[in-house]
Coordinates of C-alpha atoms in Angstrom, one line a residue:
L20 CA 10.2 75.1 34.7
T21 CA 8.4 72.4 36.6
I22 CA 9.6 68.8 37.2
K23 CA 7.5 66.5 39.2
A24 CA 7.2 62.8 39.9
Y25 CA 4.0 60.8 40.4
P26 CA 2.5 58.8 41.9
N27 CA 4.4 59.6 45.1
P28 CA 4.6 57.5 47.3
I29 CA 4.7 54.3 45.3
S30 CA 4.5 50.6 46.4
G31 CA 5.7 47.4 44.9
M32 CA 6.9 47.5 41.3
E33 CA 4.8 50.5 40.5
T34 CA 6.1 52.9 37.8
V35 CA 7.0 56.5 38.7
Y36 CA 6.5 59.0 35.9
V37 CA 8.8 62.1 35.8
D38 CA 6.9 64.9 34.2
A39 CA 9.4 67.6 32.9
D40 CA 7.5 70.7 31.9
V41 CA 10.6 72.5 30.6
E42 CA 11.9 73.9 27.3
E43 CA 12.5 71.3 24.6
E44 CA 16.3 72.1 24.5
L45 CA 16.7 71.2 28.2
L46 CA 15.4 67.7 27.4
L47 CA 18.1 67.0 24.8
N48 CA 20.6 64.5 26.2
A49 CA 18.9 64.8 29.6
T50 CA 19.1 61.9 32.1
I51 CA 17.5 61.0 35.4
E52 CA 19.7 59.5 38.0
V53 CA 18.1 57.6 41.0
Y54 CA 20.0 57.6 44.3
S55 CA 19.3 55.9 47.6
T56 CA 19.5 58.1 50.7
S57 CA 23.0 56.6 51.4
G58 CA 24.2 58.2 48.1
T59 CA 24.4 55.0 46.0
K60 CA 23.2 55.4 42.4
V61 CA 20.6 52.7 41.8
K62 CA 19.5 53.6 38.3
E63 CA 20.1 56.0 35.4
V64 CA 17.7 56.5 32.5
K65 CA 17.7 58.7 29.4
V66 CA 14.8 61.2 29.3
T67 CA 12.5 60.1 26.5
G68 CA 10.5 63.3 26.3
R69 CA 8.3 65.3 28.6
L70 CA 7.1 62.1 30.4
T71 CA 9.7 59.5 31.4
P72 CA 8.6 56.2 33.2
I73 CA 10.9 54.7 35.8
T74 CA 10.4 51.4 37.6
L75 CA 12.2 50.9 40.9
E76 CA 13.1 47.3 41.5
S77 CA 14.9 48.4 44.8
S78 CA 13.6 47.9 48.3
S79 CA 11.4 50.3 50.3
G80 CA 12.8 53.7 51.3
T81 CA 13.3 57.2 50.1
Y82 CA 15.0 57.9 46.8
I83 CA 16.4 61.0 45.2
F84 CA 15.6 61.5 41.5
R85 CA 18.2 63.9 39.9
F86 CA 17.1 65.3 36.6
R87 CA 20.1 66.5 34.6
G88 CA 19.2 68.5 31.6
D89 CA 21.3 70.2 28.9
Q90 CA 23.2 73.4 29.7
G91 CA 23.8 72.3 33.3
F92 CA 20.2 72.4 34.4
T93 CA 19.5 70.1 37.4
K94 CA 16.6 69.4 39.7
E95 CA 16.2 66.9 42.5
L96 CA 13.0 65.2 43.7
K97 CA 12.3 62.9 46.6
V98 CA 10.3 59.7 45.9
I99 CA 9.1 57.4 48.6
K100 CA 8.7 53.7 48.0
K101 CA 6.6 51.9 50.6

């Protein structure tokens, strides 16, 4: 079970791709929540398959991407925006 985000770090309006190499059933109803380091949710997107694009309109900083899959599966990733 591997979940990664690339490119990382990003700059400007670059798109981050979340690659979820997990079983198909974990992708059902899965979401990715994006939080600032202060804990504010800045975005939530529905997972569209193994590769989900996310564009951050927010300012520079470190963001936590929280993947929430079916059956309570969660994984957190840090993404840096320059």
